Structure formats: structure tokens, C-alpha cells
Amino acid sequence: MWLFIIAAGVIVLLLIGITAVSRHAFRQVTLWERSSLDSAYTTVEGFGLLTRAEFEGIPKEDVSIISKDGHALRGYYIERYPEGNKVIILVHGYTANHIISAQFISLFADEGFNVLLIDQRGHGRSEGTYASYGFHERDDLDAWVEFVRRRAGKDALIGLHGQSMGGGTVLMYAGISQYVKFIIADCPYSDMEELMKYQLKQLNHVPLFPFMGLLDRSLKKTAKFSMRQVKPIDEVKDKDIPLLLIHGNKDTFVPTQMSVDIHNQKRIGLSELLIIDDAIHANAYPTNKERYRDKVHQFLQQVFEKESTT
């Protein structure tokens, strides 16, 4: 009798523990605390790339759209070239906001681009709750592309730059893209399921069973997507859109190999890969600004040449 009671107690405690870990994993993946604007400014200022005063001094327009599922999404449009038709959309990563993306403004402005800084759903000033790693966000991005086409013209040369989850988002967008002329993905993941396996097992030392299944069930029920539906590598591999992948060789959060795999799997069209030595996750640009800028410039020249012959 006592053995039965003890066994039952152990099972109950085990189930409580599994439930607690599963809830924590779901929150960590979709609802982790978002960065404030102040903390984002601290990060970018620490990189030595942009100060609060510099950003606040940039002429910009506060813009907004409504997502397909009714969320108000916010951004800033920086129109340095009123007569120009080149526009880059900068897409930040998980828990970040438009200030983190603002470090890249001068990089693209120097190449002749007007800049659209956006806050992804559930981040910064945009409405929404759960991060979906590009599944829902690619539809949001599609709405932003339409905003740019209305603003800059149907013949606008539109490019995308995404970092981390933003990198995953712009790659997911390749699967539905009609009007974007190039994609730059900085430290993206190739497959959300594989990323979660890596982060659960290698970074958090959590066994894959039963937690992968429980996490995916929570994603389906609450956030309305499955991690198996987020495979950026599949969305871009058969697309002709020019692609530049950038990754730090010391990235232990999203393995560098994921960008290598995306590059190797892209079957048609231009694909370039830049690995930045000594760079950790989302730190390739501040780690080697000159090499990053040179590679982007070289890549864009190829894009411009391609566009001039079509």
C-alpha cells in the first residue's frame, strides 16, 4: 500500500515538473520579456554604431499598418532620397525592436536606400502577443511590402534585411515574395524544429522527450502554428531571389552551420555567404563593420547589375 502511495506521489510530482518545464519553454519561445527602447539604445550605443541623439535627430515618419489578423503594426519611414525608388525593410529579432535594427540605417542609406524600420508583432510599438518565428510575421512583412509599393511606387527596388528571428522571417517571406529584389539574412535559423532541439538539449540540457512534443502542442493550441511549419531553408532553396547570408563563427545560440546549410541548399540564383570571425549571435556587424559593409556593397552591386539587365 505504501509503495503504491509513494509511486503515485512520484508520478504526480513528475507530471507537475513536466508541466512546469513545458510552460516555461513555451513562454521562453514565444513570450520572453521584450527589450525596452532604453535597453535597445544601450545595446546599440555599446556597439558604437548609433546614439540615441543621432537616431532622434534623423528625419523620419511614424507609419503604421493593420495586419491580416487585425494587429496595429508600427514603424518609421526614413526617406533620405525623396526621388529615389530603392527601399530596404529592416527586420529585428526576437525580443528586440526597431532600435536594434537602426544600427544598419547608415549602411543602407550610404547605398542609396530609403529605410523602413519596423517593429515585429508583439515587439516594440506593434500590437500582438506571440512570436511565431516567421510563420505569421511573413504575412505582416507582406503587408509592409505593399505599404512600400504604395509609397515608393510599383517599380520600387525593395530589399529585406533581417537579423536572428528577423532573418528567419525574411527567409520565410521568400516563399510568398513577388516584389522583393533581394534578401540579406543575418544569423538566421534554417529550421525551427531543429533550432528548438538544439536549444533545449544543448543550451538548456532538457531532454527532447516529452518536451518537444508538448512545446509544439502548445504552439499549435495557443500561438496557432507548428514549429514544423517554420523551415526557412525550404522557403528559399528553389527561389531565384538573390540571397546574402551572414553569420558569426562563434554563434552558439543559432549555430553557424544553419546559414551554411541554407547557402548550400539554395539551388538557383545568387547566394553569398559571409562568416565573421569571433562574432557571437547578432554581433557580426559591430564585430567587423568594415568586412560586413564591404560584403553588403559587393552583393548589392550584383543585385543592381542583375536588375539593370532585366
Short mmCIF file of C-alpha atoms in Angstrom, two decimals:
data_model
loop_
_atom_site.label_atom_id
_atom_site.label_comp_id
_atom_site.label_asym_id
_atom_site.label_seq_id
_atom_site.Cartn_x
_atom_site.Cartn_y
_atom_site.Cartn_z
CA MET A 1 0.00 0.00 0.00
CA TRP A 2 2.73 2.44 1.00
CA LEU A 3 4.71 1.61 -2.13
CA PHE A 4 1.64 2.42 -4.23
CA ILE A 5 1.18 5.77 -2.47
CA ILE A 6 4.85 6.64 -2.89
CA ALA A 7 4.79 5.66 -6.56
CA ALA A 8 1.65 7.70 -7.13
CA GLY A 9 3.26 10.68 -5.40
CA VAL A 10 6.36 10.38 -7.55
CA ILE A 11 4.22 10.28 -10.70
CA VAL A 12 2.25 13.33 -9.60
CA LEU A 13 5.44 15.26 -8.86
CA LEU A 14 6.90 14.19 -12.19
CA LEU A 15 3.80 15.39 -14.05
CA ILE A 16 3.87 18.69 -12.19
CA GLY A 17 7.52 19.10 -13.09
CA ILE A 18 6.93 18.28 -16.75
CA THR A 19 4.04 20.74 -16.89
CA ALA A 20 6.10 23.49 -15.27
CA VAL A 21 9.05 22.96 -17.62
CA SER A 22 6.73 22.85 -20.64
CA ARG A 23 5.04 26.11 -19.67
CA HIS A 24 8.41 27.74 -19.12
CA ALA A 25 9.63 26.53 -22.53
CA PHE A 26 6.51 27.89 -24.25
CA ARG A 27 6.93 31.24 -22.54
CA GLN A 28 10.62 31.36 -23.36
CA VAL A 29 9.98 30.62 -27.02
CA THR A 30 7.02 32.94 -27.62
CA LEU A 31 6.60 35.38 -24.74
CA TRP A 32 10.04 36.11 -23.35
CA GLU A 33 10.41 39.60 -21.94
CA ARG A 34 10.73 42.15 -24.74
CA SER A 35 13.55 44.66 -24.74
CA SER A 36 12.62 48.21 -23.85
CA LEU A 37 13.67 51.09 -26.07
CA ASP A 38 16.11 52.16 -23.35
CA SER A 39 17.81 48.77 -23.23
CA ALA A 40 17.94 48.66 -27.03
CA TYR A 41 19.59 52.08 -27.11
CA THR A 42 22.11 50.85 -24.53
CA THR A 43 22.94 47.86 -26.74
CA VAL A 44 23.37 49.83 -29.95
CA GLU A 45 25.32 52.61 -28.24
CA GLY A 46 27.55 49.92 -26.76
CA PHE A 47 28.29 48.74 -30.30
CA GLY A 48 29.47 52.27 -31.11
CA LEU A 49 27.19 52.37 -34.14
CA LEU A 50 24.39 54.77 -33.22
CA THR A 51 23.48 57.01 -30.30
CA ARG A 52 20.04 57.96 -29.06
CA ALA A 53 20.66 61.56 -30.04
CA GLU A 54 21.69 60.53 -33.56
CA PHE A 55 18.59 58.40 -34.05
CA GLU A 56 16.27 61.03 -32.63
CA GLY A 57 17.87 63.57 -34.98
CA ILE A 58 17.12 61.53 -38.11
CA PRO A 59 14.10 62.91 -40.03
CA LYS A 60 11.52 60.13 -40.09
CA GLU A 61 7.83 59.49 -40.41
CA ASP A 62 5.84 57.44 -37.90
CA VAL A 63 3.91 54.91 -40.01
CA SER A 64 1.51 52.06 -39.31
CA ILE A 65 -0.46 49.30 -41.00
CA ILE A 66 -3.01 46.71 -39.91
CA SER A 67 -2.06 43.03 -40.13
CA LYS A 68 -4.33 40.46 -41.74
CA ASP A 69 -5.46 39.36 -38.28
CA GLY A 70 -6.13 42.88 -37.04
CA HIS A 71 -2.97 43.95 -35.19
CA ALA A 72 -1.71 47.52 -35.48
CA LEU A 73 1.91 47.32 -36.63
CA ARG A 74 4.20 50.31 -36.30
CA GLY A 75 7.35 51.51 -37.95
CA TYR A 76 9.40 54.50 -39.06
CA TYR A 77 9.99 55.52 -42.67
CA ILE A 78 13.27 57.32 -43.29
CA GLU A 79 13.19 59.00 -46.70
CA ARG A 80 16.64 60.37 -47.32
CA TYR A 81 16.07 60.20 -51.08
CA PRO A 82 12.58 61.56 -51.88
CA GLU A 83 13.04 60.92 -55.59
CA GLY A 84 14.64 57.51 -55.10
CA ASN A 85 12.95 54.14 -55.58
CA LYS A 86 15.25 51.91 -53.52
CA VAL A 87 13.85 50.88 -50.13
CA ILE A 88 15.24 48.47 -47.52
CA ILE A 89 12.98 47.00 -44.84
CA LEU A 90 14.91 46.25 -41.64
CA VAL A 91 13.52 43.41 -39.52
CA HIS A 92 14.75 42.87 -35.95
CA GLY A 93 15.00 39.66 -33.95
CA TYR A 94 13.15 38.02 -31.07
CA THR A 95 12.59 40.27 -28.01
CA ALA A 96 14.22 43.22 -29.85
CA ASN A 97 12.69 46.29 -31.53
CA HIS A 98 13.35 48.83 -34.26
CA ILE A 99 16.21 50.47 -32.34
CA ILE A 100 18.33 47.33 -32.71
CA SER A 101 17.72 47.44 -36.48
CA ALA A 102 18.59 51.14 -36.53
CA GLN A 103 22.30 50.25 -36.36
CA PHE A 104 22.01 49.37 -40.07
CA ILE A 105 20.44 52.65 -41.25
CA SER A 106 23.67 54.26 -42.43
CA LEU A 107 24.85 51.03 -44.08
CA PHE A 108 21.92 51.10 -46.49
CA ALA A 109 21.44 54.87 -46.69
CA ASP A 110 25.01 55.08 -47.97
CA GLU A 111 23.97 52.69 -50.75
CA GLY A 112 21.13 54.99 -51.80
CA PHE A 113 18.26 53.35 -49.93
CA ASN A 114 15.36 54.87 -48.09
CA VAL A 115 14.76 52.83 -44.94
CA LEU A 116 11.68 51.32 -43.33
CA LEU A 117 12.27 50.29 -39.70
CA ILE A 118 9.53 48.02 -38.40
CA ASP A 119 8.55 46.55 -35.06
CA GLN A 120 7.51 42.94 -35.47
CA ARG A 121 4.18 41.86 -33.97
CA GLY A 122 4.32 41.68 -30.18
CA HIS A 123 7.50 43.77 -30.09
CA GLY A 124 8.30 47.44 -29.66
CA ARG A 125 5.31 49.59 -30.51
CA SER A 126 3.43 46.92 -32.50
CA GLU A 127 0.43 45.00 -31.23
CA GLY A 128 0.35 41.23 -30.91
CA THR A 129 1.31 38.62 -28.36
CA TYR A 130 3.18 35.55 -29.55
CA ALA A 131 6.32 35.26 -31.66
CA SER A 132 5.92 32.69 -34.42
CA TYR A 133 9.42 32.81 -35.95
CA GLY A 134 8.25 33.98 -39.34
CA PHE A 135 5.06 31.95 -39.74
CA HIS A 136 2.65 34.82 -39.05
CA GLU A 137 5.30 37.52 -39.38
CA ARG A 138 5.82 36.85 -43.08
CA ASP A 139 2.22 37.92 -43.71
CA ASP A 140 2.94 41.08 -41.73
CA LEU A 141 6.03 41.64 -43.86
CA ASP A 142 3.94 41.17 -46.99
CA ALA A 143 1.68 43.99 -45.79
CA TRP A 144 4.73 46.20 -45.21
CA VAL A 145 5.96 45.44 -48.74
CA GLU A 146 2.60 46.61 -50.07
CA PHE A 147 2.97 49.76 -47.95
CA VAL A 148 6.33 50.44 -49.60
CA ARG A 149 4.94 49.85 -53.08
CA ARG A 150 2.19 52.36 -52.42
CA ARG A 151 4.70 54.83 -51.00
CA ALA A 152 7.67 54.44 -53.37
CA GLY A 153 5.92 53.17 -56.47
CA LYS A 154 5.09 49.83 -58.06
CA ASP A 155 8.57 49.72 -59.62
CA ALA A 156 10.37 50.22 -56.29
CA LEU A 157 13.52 48.18 -55.75
CA ILE A 158 12.69 46.63 -52.39
CA GLY A 159 15.14 44.65 -50.30
CA LEU A 160 14.93 42.93 -46.93
CA HIS A 161 17.46 42.73 -44.12
CA GLY A 162 16.61 40.55 -41.13
CA GLN A 163 18.59 39.62 -38.05
CA SER A 164 18.10 36.43 -35.99
CA MET A 165 14.31 35.86 -35.91
CA GLY A 166 14.17 38.71 -38.42
CA GLY A 167 16.49 36.63 -40.59
CA GLY A 168 14.13 33.69 -40.28
CA THR A 169 11.21 35.97 -41.13
CA VAL A 170 12.74 37.38 -44.32
CA LEU A 171 13.67 33.87 -45.46
CA MET A 172 10.16 32.60 -44.75
CA TYR A 173 8.91 35.54 -46.81
CA ALA A 174 10.87 34.28 -49.81
CA GLY A 175 8.23 31.59 -50.19
CA ILE A 176 5.50 34.14 -50.94
CA SER A 177 7.55 37.05 -52.29
CA GLN A 178 6.60 38.65 -55.60
CA TYR A 179 8.17 42.09 -55.44
CA VAL A 180 11.27 41.88 -53.22
CA LYS A 181 14.52 42.01 -55.19
CA PHE A 182 16.98 40.67 -52.62
CA ILE A 183 17.27 39.29 -49.09
CA ILE A 184 20.05 39.68 -46.53
CA ALA A 185 19.71 37.31 -43.56
CA ASP A 186 21.98 37.88 -40.56
CA CYS A 187 22.36 34.85 -38.23
CA PRO A 188 19.12 33.14 -39.31
CA TYR A 189 17.93 29.63 -38.46
CA SER A 190 17.31 27.07 -41.18
CA ASP A 191 14.59 25.08 -39.41
CA MET A 192 12.72 25.98 -36.22
CA GLU A 193 12.27 22.38 -35.12
CA GLU A 194 16.00 21.73 -35.39
CA LEU A 195 16.74 25.01 -33.61
CA MET A 196 14.44 24.10 -30.72
CA LYS A 197 16.05 20.66 -30.43
CA TYR A 198 19.46 22.28 -30.26
CA GLN A 199 18.43 24.92 -27.74
CA LEU A 200 16.54 22.50 -25.49
CA LYS A 201 19.20 19.82 -25.43
CA GLN A 202 22.49 21.67 -25.89
CA LEU A 203 21.79 25.03 -24.25
CA ASN A 204 19.24 24.12 -21.57
CA HIS A 205 20.05 20.42 -21.02
CA VAL A 206 16.38 19.45 -21.30
CA PRO A 207 15.54 16.02 -22.79
CA LEU A 208 13.76 16.19 -26.11
CA PHE A 209 11.10 13.72 -24.97
CA PRO A 210 8.48 14.64 -23.96
CA PHE A 211 9.19 18.37 -24.15
CA MET A 212 9.44 18.85 -27.94
CA GLY A 213 6.01 17.31 -28.40
CA LEU A 214 4.49 19.29 -25.55
CA LEU A 215 6.01 22.53 -26.82
CA ASP A 216 4.68 22.01 -30.31
CA ARG A 217 1.24 21.17 -28.95
CA SER A 218 1.21 24.45 -27.01
CA LEU A 219 2.35 26.36 -30.10
CA LYS A 220 -0.49 24.87 -32.15
CA LYS A 221 -3.13 25.46 -29.49
CA THR A 222 -2.17 28.94 -28.32
CA ALA A 223 0.05 30.60 -30.92
CA LYS A 224 -1.66 28.94 -33.92
CA PHE A 225 1.34 27.47 -35.66
CA SER A 226 3.60 24.43 -35.52
CA MET A 227 7.37 24.59 -35.45
CA ARG A 228 7.28 22.10 -38.34
CA GLN A 229 5.74 24.87 -40.46
CA VAL A 230 8.78 27.09 -39.98
CA LYS A 231 11.51 25.86 -42.32
CA PRO A 232 13.20 28.90 -43.88
CA ILE A 233 15.62 26.63 -45.74
CA ASP A 234 12.74 25.15 -47.72
CA GLU A 235 11.19 28.53 -48.49
CA VAL A 236 14.30 29.94 -50.17
CA LYS A 237 16.10 26.97 -51.72
CA ASP A 238 14.19 26.97 -55.01
CA LYS A 239 13.75 30.73 -55.34
CA ASP A 240 15.75 32.85 -57.77
CA ILE A 241 15.87 35.82 -55.38
CA PRO A 242 19.46 36.96 -54.61
CA LEU A 243 20.45 35.99 -51.08
CA LEU A 244 23.26 37.07 -48.77
CA LEU A 245 23.72 35.12 -45.55
CA ILE A 246 25.87 36.49 -42.73
CA HIS A 247 26.79 34.65 -39.53
CA GLY A 248 29.34 34.81 -36.74
CA ASN A 249 31.58 31.79 -36.34
CA LYS A 250 31.15 31.90 -32.55
CA ASP A 251 27.36 31.93 -32.56
CA THR A 252 26.24 29.33 -30.03
CA PHE A 253 22.61 30.47 -29.90
CA VAL A 254 21.80 29.83 -33.57
CA PRO A 255 24.53 27.54 -34.92
CA THR A 256 26.61 28.98 -37.75
CA GLN A 257 26.07 25.75 -39.67
CA MET A 258 22.45 26.74 -40.22
CA SER A 259 23.48 29.58 -42.55
CA VAL A 260 25.96 27.26 -44.24
CA ASP A 261 23.17 24.74 -44.84
CA ILE A 262 20.85 27.38 -46.30
CA HIS A 263 23.62 28.57 -48.63
CA ASN A 264 24.44 25.04 -49.76
CA GLN A 265 20.79 24.14 -50.34
CA LYS A 266 19.95 27.17 -52.48
CA ARG A 267 19.68 25.63 -55.91
CA ILE A 268 19.09 28.60 -58.20
CA GLY A 269 20.01 32.26 -58.25
CA LEU A 270 22.70 34.20 -56.46
CA SER A 271 23.68 33.02 -52.99
CA GLU A 272 26.53 34.55 -50.99
CA LEU A 273 27.79 33.57 -47.54
CA LEU A 274 29.88 35.69 -45.16
CA ILE A 275 31.23 34.21 -41.92
CA ILE A 276 32.55 36.81 -39.47
CA ASP A 277 35.37 35.57 -37.24
CA ASP A 278 34.94 35.97 -33.47
CA ALA A 279 31.33 37.17 -33.76
CA ILE A 280 28.69 35.80 -31.39
CA HIS A 281 24.95 35.82 -32.06
CA ALA A 282 23.66 39.02 -33.70
CA ASN A 283 27.06 40.71 -33.32
CA ALA A 284 28.58 40.26 -36.76
CA TYR A 285 28.24 43.94 -37.75
CA PRO A 286 29.83 45.51 -34.67
CA THR A 287 32.50 42.78 -34.63
CA ASN A 288 33.76 43.57 -38.12
CA LYS A 289 31.92 46.56 -39.52
CA GLU A 290 34.29 47.05 -42.46
CA ARG A 291 34.04 43.47 -43.72
CA TYR A 292 30.26 43.44 -43.25
CA ARG A 293 29.84 46.69 -45.18
CA ASP A 294 32.18 45.62 -47.96
CA LYS A 295 30.30 42.35 -48.47
CA VAL A 296 26.91 44.08 -48.49
CA HIS A 297 28.22 46.62 -51.00
CA GLN A 298 29.61 43.90 -53.27
CA PHE A 299 26.36 41.92 -53.03
CA LEU A 300 24.21 44.97 -53.81
CA GLN A 301 26.32 45.77 -56.87
CA GLN A 302 25.48 42.31 -58.19
CA VAL A 303 21.80 42.91 -57.45
CA PHE A 304 21.85 46.28 -59.22
CA GLU A 305 23.59 44.74 -62.22
CA LYS A 306 21.00 41.97 -62.38
CA GLU A 307 18.15 44.49 -62.17
CA SER A 308 19.64 46.65 -64.91
CA THR A 309 19.61 43.72 -67.35
CA THR A 310 16.03 42.58 -66.66
#
